[in-house]
GROMACS .gro file of C-alpha atoms in nm:
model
  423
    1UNK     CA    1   9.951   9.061   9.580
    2UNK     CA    2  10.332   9.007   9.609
    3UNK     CA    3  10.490   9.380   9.532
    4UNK     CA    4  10.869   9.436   9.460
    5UNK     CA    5  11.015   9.779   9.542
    6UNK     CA    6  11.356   9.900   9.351
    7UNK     CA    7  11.543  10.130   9.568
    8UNK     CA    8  11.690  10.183   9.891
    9UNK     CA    9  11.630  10.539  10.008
   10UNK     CA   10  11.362  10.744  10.206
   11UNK     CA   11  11.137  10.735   9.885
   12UNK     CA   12  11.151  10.385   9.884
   13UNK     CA   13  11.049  10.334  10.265
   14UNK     CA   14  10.761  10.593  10.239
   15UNK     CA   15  10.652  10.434   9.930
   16UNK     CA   16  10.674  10.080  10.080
   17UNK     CA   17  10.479  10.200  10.418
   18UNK     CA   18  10.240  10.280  10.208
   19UNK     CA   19  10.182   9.970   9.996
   20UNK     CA   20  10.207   9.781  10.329
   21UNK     CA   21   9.909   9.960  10.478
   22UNK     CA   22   9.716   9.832  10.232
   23UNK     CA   23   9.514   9.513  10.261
   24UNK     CA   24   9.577   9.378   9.894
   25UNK     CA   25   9.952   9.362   9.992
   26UNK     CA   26  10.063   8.960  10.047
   27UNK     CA   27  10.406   8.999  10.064
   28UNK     CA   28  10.627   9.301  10.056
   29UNK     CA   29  10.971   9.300   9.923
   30UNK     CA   30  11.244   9.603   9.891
   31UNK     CA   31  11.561   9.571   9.714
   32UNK     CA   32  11.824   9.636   9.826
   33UNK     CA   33  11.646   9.831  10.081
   34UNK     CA   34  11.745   9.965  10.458
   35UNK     CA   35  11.706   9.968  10.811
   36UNK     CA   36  11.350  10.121  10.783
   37UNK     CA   37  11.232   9.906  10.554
   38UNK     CA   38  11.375   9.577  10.654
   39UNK     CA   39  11.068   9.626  10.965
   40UNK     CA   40  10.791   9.702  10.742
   41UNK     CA   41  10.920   9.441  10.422
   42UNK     CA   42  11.159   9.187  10.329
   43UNK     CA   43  11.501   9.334  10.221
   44UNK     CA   44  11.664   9.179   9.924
   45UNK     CA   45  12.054   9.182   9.874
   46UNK     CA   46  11.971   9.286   9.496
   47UNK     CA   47  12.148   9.612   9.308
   48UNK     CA   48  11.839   9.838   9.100
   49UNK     CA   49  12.048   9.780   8.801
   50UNK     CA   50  12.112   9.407   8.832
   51UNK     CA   51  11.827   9.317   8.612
   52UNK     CA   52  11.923   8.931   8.581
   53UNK     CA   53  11.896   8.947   8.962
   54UNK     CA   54  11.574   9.106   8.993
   55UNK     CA   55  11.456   8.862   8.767
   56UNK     CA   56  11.531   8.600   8.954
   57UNK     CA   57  11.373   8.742   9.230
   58UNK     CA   58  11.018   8.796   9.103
   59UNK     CA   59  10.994   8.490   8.948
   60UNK     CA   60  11.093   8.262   9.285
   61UNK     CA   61  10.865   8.514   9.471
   62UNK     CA   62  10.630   8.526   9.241
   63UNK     CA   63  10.585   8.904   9.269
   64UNK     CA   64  10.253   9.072   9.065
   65UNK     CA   65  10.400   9.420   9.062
   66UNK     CA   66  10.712   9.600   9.056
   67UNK     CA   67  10.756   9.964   9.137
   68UNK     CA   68  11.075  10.155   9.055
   69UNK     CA   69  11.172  10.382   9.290
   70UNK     CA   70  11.521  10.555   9.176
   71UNK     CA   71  11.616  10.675   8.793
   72UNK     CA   72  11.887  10.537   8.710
   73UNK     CA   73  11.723  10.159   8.626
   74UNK     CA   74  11.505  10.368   8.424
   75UNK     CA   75  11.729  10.566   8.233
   76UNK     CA   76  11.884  10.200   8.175
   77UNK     CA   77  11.573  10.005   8.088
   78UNK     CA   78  11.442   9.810   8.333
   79UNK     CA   79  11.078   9.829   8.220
   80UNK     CA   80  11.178   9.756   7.828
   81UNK     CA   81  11.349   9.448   8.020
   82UNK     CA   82  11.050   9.326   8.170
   83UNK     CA   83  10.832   9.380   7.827
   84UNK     CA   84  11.094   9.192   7.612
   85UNK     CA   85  11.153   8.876   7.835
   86UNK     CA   86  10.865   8.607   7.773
   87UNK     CA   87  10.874   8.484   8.187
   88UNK     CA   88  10.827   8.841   8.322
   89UNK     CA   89  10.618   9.054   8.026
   90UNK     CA   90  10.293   8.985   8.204
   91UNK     CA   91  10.430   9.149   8.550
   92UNK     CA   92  10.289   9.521   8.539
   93UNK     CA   93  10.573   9.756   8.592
   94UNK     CA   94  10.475  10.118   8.754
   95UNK     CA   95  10.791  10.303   8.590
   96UNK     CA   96  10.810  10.448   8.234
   97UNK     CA   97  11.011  10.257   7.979
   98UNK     CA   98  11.376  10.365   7.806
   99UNK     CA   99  11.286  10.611   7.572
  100UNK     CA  100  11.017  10.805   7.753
  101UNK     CA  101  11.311  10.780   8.082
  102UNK     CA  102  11.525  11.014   7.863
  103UNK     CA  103  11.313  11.297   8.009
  104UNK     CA  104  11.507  11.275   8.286
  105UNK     CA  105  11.851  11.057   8.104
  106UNK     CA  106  11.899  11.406   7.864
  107UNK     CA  107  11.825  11.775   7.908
  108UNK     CA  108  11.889  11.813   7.569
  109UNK     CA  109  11.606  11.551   7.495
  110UNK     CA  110  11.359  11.698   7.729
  111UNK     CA  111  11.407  12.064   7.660
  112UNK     CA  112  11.403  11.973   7.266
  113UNK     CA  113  11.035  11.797   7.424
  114UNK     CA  114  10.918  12.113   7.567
  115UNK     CA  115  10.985  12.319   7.254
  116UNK     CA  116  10.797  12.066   7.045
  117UNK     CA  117  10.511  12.065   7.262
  118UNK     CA  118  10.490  12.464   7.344
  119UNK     CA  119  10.575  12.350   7.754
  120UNK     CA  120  10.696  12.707   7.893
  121UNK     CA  121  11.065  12.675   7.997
  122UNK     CA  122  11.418  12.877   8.047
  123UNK     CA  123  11.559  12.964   7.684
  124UNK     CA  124  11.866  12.779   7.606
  125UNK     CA  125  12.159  12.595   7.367
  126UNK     CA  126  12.354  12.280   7.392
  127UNK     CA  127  12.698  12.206   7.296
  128UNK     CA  128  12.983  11.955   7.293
  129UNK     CA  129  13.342  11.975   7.301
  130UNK     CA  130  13.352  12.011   6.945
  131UNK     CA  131  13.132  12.359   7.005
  132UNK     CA  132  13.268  12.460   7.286
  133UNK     CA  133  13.397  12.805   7.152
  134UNK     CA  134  13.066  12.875   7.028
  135UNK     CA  135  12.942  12.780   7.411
  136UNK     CA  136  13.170  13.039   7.518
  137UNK     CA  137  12.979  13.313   7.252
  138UNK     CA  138  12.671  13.208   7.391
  139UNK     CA  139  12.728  13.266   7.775
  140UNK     CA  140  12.900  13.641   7.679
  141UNK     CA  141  12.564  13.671   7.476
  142UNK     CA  142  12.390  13.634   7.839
  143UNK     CA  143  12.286  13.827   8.141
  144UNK     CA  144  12.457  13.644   8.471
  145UNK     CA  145  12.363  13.449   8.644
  146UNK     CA  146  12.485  13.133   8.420
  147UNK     CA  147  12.292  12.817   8.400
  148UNK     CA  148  12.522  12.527   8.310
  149UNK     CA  149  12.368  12.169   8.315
  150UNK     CA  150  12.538  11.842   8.274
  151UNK     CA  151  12.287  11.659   8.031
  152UNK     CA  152  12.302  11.330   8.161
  153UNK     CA  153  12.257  11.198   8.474
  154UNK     CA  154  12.530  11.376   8.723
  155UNK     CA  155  12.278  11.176   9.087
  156UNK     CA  156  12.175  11.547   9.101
  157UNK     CA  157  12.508  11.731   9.148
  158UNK     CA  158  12.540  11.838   8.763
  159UNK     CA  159  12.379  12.175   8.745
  160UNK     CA  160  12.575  12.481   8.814
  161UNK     CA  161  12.477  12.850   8.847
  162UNK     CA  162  12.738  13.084   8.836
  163UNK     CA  163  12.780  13.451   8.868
  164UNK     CA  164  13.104  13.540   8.685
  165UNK     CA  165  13.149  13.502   8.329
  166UNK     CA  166  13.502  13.396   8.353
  167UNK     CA  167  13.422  13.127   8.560
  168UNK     CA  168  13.098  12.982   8.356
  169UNK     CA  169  13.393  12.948   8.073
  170UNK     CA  170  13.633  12.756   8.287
  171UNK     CA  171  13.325  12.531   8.423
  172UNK     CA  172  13.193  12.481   8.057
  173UNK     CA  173  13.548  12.355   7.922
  174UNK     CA  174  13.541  12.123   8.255
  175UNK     CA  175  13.247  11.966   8.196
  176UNK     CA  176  13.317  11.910   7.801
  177UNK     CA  177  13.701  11.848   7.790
  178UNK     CA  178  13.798  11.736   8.128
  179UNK     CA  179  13.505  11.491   8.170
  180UNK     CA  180  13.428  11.702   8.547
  181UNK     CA  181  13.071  11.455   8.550
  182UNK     CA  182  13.256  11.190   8.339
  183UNK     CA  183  13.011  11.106   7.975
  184UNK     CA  184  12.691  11.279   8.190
  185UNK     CA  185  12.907  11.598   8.062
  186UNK     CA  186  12.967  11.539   7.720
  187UNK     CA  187  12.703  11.737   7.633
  188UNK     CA  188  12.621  12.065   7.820
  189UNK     CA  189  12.313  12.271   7.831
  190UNK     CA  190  12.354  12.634   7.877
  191UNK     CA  191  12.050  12.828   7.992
  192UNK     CA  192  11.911  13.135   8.013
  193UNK     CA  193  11.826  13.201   8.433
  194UNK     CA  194  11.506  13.198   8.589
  195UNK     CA  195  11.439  13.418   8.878
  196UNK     CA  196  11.133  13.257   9.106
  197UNK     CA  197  11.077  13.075   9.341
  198UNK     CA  198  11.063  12.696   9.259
  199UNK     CA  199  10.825  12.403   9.355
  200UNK     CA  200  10.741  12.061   9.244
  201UNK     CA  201  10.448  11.937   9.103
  202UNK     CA  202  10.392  11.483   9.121
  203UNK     CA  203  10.216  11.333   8.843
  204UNK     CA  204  10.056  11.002   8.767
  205UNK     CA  205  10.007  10.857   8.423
  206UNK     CA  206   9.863  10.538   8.295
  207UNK     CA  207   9.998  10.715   7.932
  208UNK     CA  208   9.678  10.868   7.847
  209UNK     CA  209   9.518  10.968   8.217
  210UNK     CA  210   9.685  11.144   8.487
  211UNK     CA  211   9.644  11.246   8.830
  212UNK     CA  212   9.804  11.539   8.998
  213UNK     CA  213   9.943  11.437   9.363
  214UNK     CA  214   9.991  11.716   9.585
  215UNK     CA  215  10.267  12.011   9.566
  216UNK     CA  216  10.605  12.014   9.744
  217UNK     CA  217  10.851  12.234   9.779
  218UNK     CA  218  11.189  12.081   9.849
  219UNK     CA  219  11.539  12.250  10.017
  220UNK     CA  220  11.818  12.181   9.787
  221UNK     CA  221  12.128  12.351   9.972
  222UNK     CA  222  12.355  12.218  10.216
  223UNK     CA  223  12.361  12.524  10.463
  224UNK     CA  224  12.129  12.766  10.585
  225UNK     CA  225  11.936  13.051  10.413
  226UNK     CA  226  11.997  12.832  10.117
  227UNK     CA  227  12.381  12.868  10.066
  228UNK     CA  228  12.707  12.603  10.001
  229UNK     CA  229  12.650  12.314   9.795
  230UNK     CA  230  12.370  12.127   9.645
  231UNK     CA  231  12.260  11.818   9.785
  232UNK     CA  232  12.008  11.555   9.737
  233UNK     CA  233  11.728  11.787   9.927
  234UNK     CA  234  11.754  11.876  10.299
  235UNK     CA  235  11.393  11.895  10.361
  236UNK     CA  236  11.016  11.936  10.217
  237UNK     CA  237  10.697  12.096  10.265
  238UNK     CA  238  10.355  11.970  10.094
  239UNK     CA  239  10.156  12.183  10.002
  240UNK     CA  240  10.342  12.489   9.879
  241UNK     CA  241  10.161  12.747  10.036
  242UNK     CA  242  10.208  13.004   9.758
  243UNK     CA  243  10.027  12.803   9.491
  244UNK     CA  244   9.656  12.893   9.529
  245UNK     CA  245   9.437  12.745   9.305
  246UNK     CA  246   9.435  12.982   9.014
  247UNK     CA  247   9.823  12.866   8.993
  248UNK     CA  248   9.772  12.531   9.015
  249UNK     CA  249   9.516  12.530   8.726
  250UNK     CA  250   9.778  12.745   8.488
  251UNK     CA  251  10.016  12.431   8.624
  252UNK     CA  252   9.783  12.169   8.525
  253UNK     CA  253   9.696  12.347   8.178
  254UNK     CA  254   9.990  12.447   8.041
  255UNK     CA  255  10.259  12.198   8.198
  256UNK     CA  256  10.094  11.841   8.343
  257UNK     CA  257   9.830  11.848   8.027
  258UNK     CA  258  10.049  11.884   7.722
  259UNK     CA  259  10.328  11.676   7.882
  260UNK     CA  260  10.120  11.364   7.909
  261UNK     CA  261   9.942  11.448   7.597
  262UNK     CA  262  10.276  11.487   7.435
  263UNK     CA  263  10.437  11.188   7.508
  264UNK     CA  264  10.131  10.995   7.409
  265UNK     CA  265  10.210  11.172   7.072
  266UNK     CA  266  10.586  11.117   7.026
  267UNK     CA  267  10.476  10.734   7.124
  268UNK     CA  268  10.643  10.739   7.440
  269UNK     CA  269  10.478  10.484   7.660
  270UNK     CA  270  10.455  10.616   8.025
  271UNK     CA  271  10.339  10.446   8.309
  272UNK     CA  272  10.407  10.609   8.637
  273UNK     CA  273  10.585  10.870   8.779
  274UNK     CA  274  10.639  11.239   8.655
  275UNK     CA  275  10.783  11.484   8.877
  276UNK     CA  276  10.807  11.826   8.730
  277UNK     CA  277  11.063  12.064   8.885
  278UNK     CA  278  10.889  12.375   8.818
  279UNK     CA  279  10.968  12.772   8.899
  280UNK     CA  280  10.729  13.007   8.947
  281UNK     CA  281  10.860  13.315   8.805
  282UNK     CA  282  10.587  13.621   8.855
  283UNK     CA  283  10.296  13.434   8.841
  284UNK     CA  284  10.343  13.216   8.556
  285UNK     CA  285  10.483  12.846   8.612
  286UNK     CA  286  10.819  12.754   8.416
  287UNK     CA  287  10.955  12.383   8.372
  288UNK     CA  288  11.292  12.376   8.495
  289UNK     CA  289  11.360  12.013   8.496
  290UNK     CA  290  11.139  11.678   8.443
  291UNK     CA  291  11.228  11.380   8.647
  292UNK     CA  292  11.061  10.986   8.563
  293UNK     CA  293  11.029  10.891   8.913
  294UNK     CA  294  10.907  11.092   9.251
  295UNK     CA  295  11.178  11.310   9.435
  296UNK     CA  296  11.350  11.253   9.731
  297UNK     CA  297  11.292  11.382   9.967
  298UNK     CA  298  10.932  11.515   9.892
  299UNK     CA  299  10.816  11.156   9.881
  300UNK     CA  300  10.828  11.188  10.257
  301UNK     CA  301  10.605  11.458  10.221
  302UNK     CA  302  10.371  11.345   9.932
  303UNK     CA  303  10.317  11.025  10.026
  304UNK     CA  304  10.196  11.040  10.371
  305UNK     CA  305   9.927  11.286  10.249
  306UNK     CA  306   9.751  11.046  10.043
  307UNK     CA  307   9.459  10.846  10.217
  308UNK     CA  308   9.379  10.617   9.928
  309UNK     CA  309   9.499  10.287   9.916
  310UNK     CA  310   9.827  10.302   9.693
  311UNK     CA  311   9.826   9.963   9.553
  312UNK     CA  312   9.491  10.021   9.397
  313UNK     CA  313   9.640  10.335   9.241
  314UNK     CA  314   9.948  10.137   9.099
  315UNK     CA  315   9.718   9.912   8.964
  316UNK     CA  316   9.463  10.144   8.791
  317UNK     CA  317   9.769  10.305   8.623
  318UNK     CA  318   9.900   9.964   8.535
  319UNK     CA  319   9.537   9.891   8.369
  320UNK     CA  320   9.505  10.222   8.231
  321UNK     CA  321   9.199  10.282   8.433
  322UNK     CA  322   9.356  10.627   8.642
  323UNK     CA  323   9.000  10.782   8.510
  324UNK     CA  324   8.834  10.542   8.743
  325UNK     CA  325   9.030  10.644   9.093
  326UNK     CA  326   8.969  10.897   9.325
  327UNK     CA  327   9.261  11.097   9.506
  328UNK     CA  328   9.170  11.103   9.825
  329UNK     CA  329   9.422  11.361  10.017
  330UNK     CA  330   9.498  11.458  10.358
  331UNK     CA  331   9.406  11.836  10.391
  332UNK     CA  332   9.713  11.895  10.673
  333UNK     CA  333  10.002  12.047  10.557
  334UNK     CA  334  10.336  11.784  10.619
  335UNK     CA  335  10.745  11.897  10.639
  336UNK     CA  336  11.030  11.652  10.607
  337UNK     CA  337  11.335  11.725  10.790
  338UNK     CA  338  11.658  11.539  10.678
  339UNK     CA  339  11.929  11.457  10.892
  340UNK     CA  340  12.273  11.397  10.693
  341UNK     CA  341  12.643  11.286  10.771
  342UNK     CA  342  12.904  11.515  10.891
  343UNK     CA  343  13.077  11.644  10.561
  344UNK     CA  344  12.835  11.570  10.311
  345UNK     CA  345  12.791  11.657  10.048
  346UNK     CA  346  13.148  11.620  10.031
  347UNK     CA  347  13.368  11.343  10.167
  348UNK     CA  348  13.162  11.168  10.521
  349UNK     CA  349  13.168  10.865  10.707
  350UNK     CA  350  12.936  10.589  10.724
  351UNK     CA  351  12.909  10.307  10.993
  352UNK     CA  352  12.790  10.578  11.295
  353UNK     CA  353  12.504  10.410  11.565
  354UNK     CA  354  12.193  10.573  11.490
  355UNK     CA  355  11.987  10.610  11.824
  356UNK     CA  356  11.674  10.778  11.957
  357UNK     CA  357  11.447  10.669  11.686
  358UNK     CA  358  11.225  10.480  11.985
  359UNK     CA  359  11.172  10.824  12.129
  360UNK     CA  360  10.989  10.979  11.869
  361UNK     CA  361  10.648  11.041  11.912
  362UNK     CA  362  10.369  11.148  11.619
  363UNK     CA  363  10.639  11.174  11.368
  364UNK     CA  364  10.685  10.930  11.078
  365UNK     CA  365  11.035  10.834  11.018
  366UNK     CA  366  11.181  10.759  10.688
  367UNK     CA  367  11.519  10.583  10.636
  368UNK     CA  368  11.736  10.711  10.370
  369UNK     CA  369  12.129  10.574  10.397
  370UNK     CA  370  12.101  10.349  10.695
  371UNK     CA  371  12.136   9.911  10.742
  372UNK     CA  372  12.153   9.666  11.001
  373UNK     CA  373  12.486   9.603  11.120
  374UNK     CA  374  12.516   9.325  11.387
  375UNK     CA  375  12.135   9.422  11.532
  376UNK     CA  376  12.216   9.802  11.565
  377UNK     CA  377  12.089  10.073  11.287
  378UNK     CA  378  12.423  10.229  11.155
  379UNK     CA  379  12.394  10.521  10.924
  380UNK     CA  380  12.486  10.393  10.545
  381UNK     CA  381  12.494  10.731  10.282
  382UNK     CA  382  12.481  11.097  10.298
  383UNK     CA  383  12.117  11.170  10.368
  384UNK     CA  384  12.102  10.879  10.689
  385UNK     CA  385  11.736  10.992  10.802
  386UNK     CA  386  11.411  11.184  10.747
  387UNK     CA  387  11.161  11.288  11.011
  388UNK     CA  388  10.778  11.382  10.856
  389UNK     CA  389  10.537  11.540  11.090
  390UNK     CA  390  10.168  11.686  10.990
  391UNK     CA  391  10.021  11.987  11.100
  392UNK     CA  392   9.738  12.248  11.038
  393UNK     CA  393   9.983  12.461  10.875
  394UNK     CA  394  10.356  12.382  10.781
  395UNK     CA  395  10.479  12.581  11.105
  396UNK     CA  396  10.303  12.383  11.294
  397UNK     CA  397  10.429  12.049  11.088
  398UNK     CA  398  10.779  12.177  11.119
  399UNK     CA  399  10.815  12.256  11.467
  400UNK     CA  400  10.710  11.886  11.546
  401UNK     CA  401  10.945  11.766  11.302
  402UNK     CA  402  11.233  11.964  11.460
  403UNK     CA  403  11.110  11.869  11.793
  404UNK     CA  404  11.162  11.452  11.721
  405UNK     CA  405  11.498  11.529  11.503
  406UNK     CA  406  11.609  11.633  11.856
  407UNK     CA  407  11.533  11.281  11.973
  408UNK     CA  408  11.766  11.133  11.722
  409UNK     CA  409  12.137  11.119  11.743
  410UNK     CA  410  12.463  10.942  11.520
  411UNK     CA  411  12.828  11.103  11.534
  412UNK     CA  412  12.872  11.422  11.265
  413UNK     CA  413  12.478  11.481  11.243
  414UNK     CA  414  12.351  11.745  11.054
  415UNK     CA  415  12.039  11.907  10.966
  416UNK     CA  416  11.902  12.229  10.863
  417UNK     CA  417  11.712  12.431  11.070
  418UNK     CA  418  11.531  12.721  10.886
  419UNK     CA  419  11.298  12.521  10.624
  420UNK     CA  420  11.013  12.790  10.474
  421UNK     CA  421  11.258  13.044  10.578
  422UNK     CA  422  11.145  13.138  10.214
  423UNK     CA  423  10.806  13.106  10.254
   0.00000   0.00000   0.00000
């Protein structure tokens, strides 16, 4: 088979080494793709939301399945694209379509989900400019800390928690009056903190069978000890030690089973993807947020854990025959360690030499923001690298992966060195 990949992050290149291991792959392509992928795939000079592009592209390379790696063609309709044009309808697309993407396009449209469907989440209220005094009744009616999420999609950055009342106020008018996420802001969700300690749980759906992929547990904050700013995710473990079995069935019972049967009853069509941010908070699991794709960078994690062959997953959940497969998983734990640009999350450079990456030894190693620039790997985005290492436990996983990360070097490199400090 010829297999298109959307997306140019560490997702994408742990997804891609995995549909290139296996022997129904023909020809691989990634678009726009990086440094890691352009060894294991063809890289494509194509943007994820330049659908007349990608068009183009499967039809001259006659691709027979396209996988979606980021949101944001999602959110904007890539699959309904496919469906609705008569060249490319018959090309299976592993990715749910528009209105089922607003799970992860609108808080407001997936908690309103959750309610509908009795999925256990944080309490909450949405407003708008027009409300916004009423927004301001709402957090006094509240116990700090204050939960204020942009509702549409902010690339991860719009959810703040905030300690002093005063404050929450000034950050709710900035998000509805002064546009501080631009229109992803123009409608707020205010709600009620969860105390826990938070995991993620990776679905599969064909629409009306799933399969759970194993847990991860990503590191959100910049610095150490989980402090400064959020960021895309610094890091990942897989599995989360703290979710024994008797967790994961309450998981799988009350939060994977009525989400898929849900959207099969609000006539969402679904095929792919669900990550479900979830918290555990005493021993019951809460939904925090759902996302329509898998997260970066737990991918790294996820992925190289799974021993069957991928592309025959794709395809069963393409055919709607999920039932049919068997997950076959790796029973080692696996970490992630992420290696970002000097500055980031905040202002950084790109264009650094990236070098070392020959050196490492029983790791896997995921690019994230790097490209080819005149034969050398130059670092390209915020989160430039990702180094996954197995082990028997995720001590043992991590102190490999800190071990190679040594091996690795670019100007202004950062990375955090106390993941499952928490665990």
């Amino acid at each position: 088979m010829n297999i298109l990949v959307l997306g140019s992050g560490g997702r994408e290149h742990a997804i891609a080494l995995k549909i290139s291991e296996s022997p129904k792959t023909n020809n691989l392509f990634v678009a726009p793709g990086n440094a890691g992928t352009s060894k294991i795939a063809t890289n494509v000079e194509v943007g994820v939301n330049d659908f007349s592009a990608i068009k183009q592209l499967a039809l001259k390379e006659a691709i027979d399945l396209v996988v979606i790696g980021p949101e944001d063609p999602l959110v904007n309709g890539v699959h309904d694209f496919f469906l609705r044009d008569a060249e490319l309808k018959n090309i299976p697309v592993i990715g749910p379509q528009k209105a089922a993407a607003a799970l992860e396009g609108s808080k407001e449209f997936a908690k309103e989900f959750m309610m509908r469907h009795n999925i256990p989440t944080a309490a909450y209220e949405s407003f708008t400019a027009e409300t916004l005094n009423e927004g301001y009744a709402f957090l006094e009616s509240l116990n700090p800390p204050y939960v204020l999420k942009a509702d549409g999609l902010a690339a991860g950055k719009g959810v703040l928690i905030l300690q002093d009342l005063e404050e929450a106020k000034k950050e709710l008018k900035a998000m509805l009056v002064d546009s501080k996420f631009g229109n992803a802001s123009a409608t707020v969700v205010i709600e009620e903190f969860l105390d826990g300690i938070e995991l993620s749980c990776f679905v599969l759906t064909d629409g009306t069978n799933y399969k759970v992929l194993p847990t991860a547990k990503d590191y959100k904050r910049i610095g150490e000890g989980d402090t400064g700013l959020n960021t895309g995710g610094m890091g990942a473990i897989s599995p989360v030690p703290f979710a024994d079995s008797t967790f994961l069935d309450k998981i799988e019972r009350q939060i994977v089973k009525p989400t898929v049967d849900g959207l099969k009853k609000d006539d969402l069509p679904y095929v792919g993807f669900i990550f479900i941010g979830l918290i555990k908070v005493g021993e019951e699991p809460k939904v925090i947020e759902y996302n329509v794709r898998m997260g970066d960078p737990e991918t790294e994690v996820v992925m190289p854990r799974l021993k069957s062959d991928l592309v025959e997953v794709l395809m069963a959940m393409a055919n709607g025959t999920l039932d049919k497969i068997n997950l076959e998983i790796d029973e080692r734990a696996a970490t992630t360690v992420m290696a970002v640009s000097g500055g980031y999350p905040e202002a950084y450079e790109k264009g650094k030499e990236i070098t070392g990456t020959e050196n490492i030894k029983d790791s896997l190693v995921f690019h994230a923001g790097t490209k080819l620039s005149d034969g050398k790997v130059v670092t390209n985005g915020g989160r430039v690298i990702a180094v996954t290492s197995f082990g028997k436990d995720f001590r043992e996983a991590l102190q490999k992966s800190y071990q190679n990360m040594e091996k690795l070097h670019f100007d202004g490199m950062y990375y955090r060195k106390d993941l499952g400090f928490d665990l």
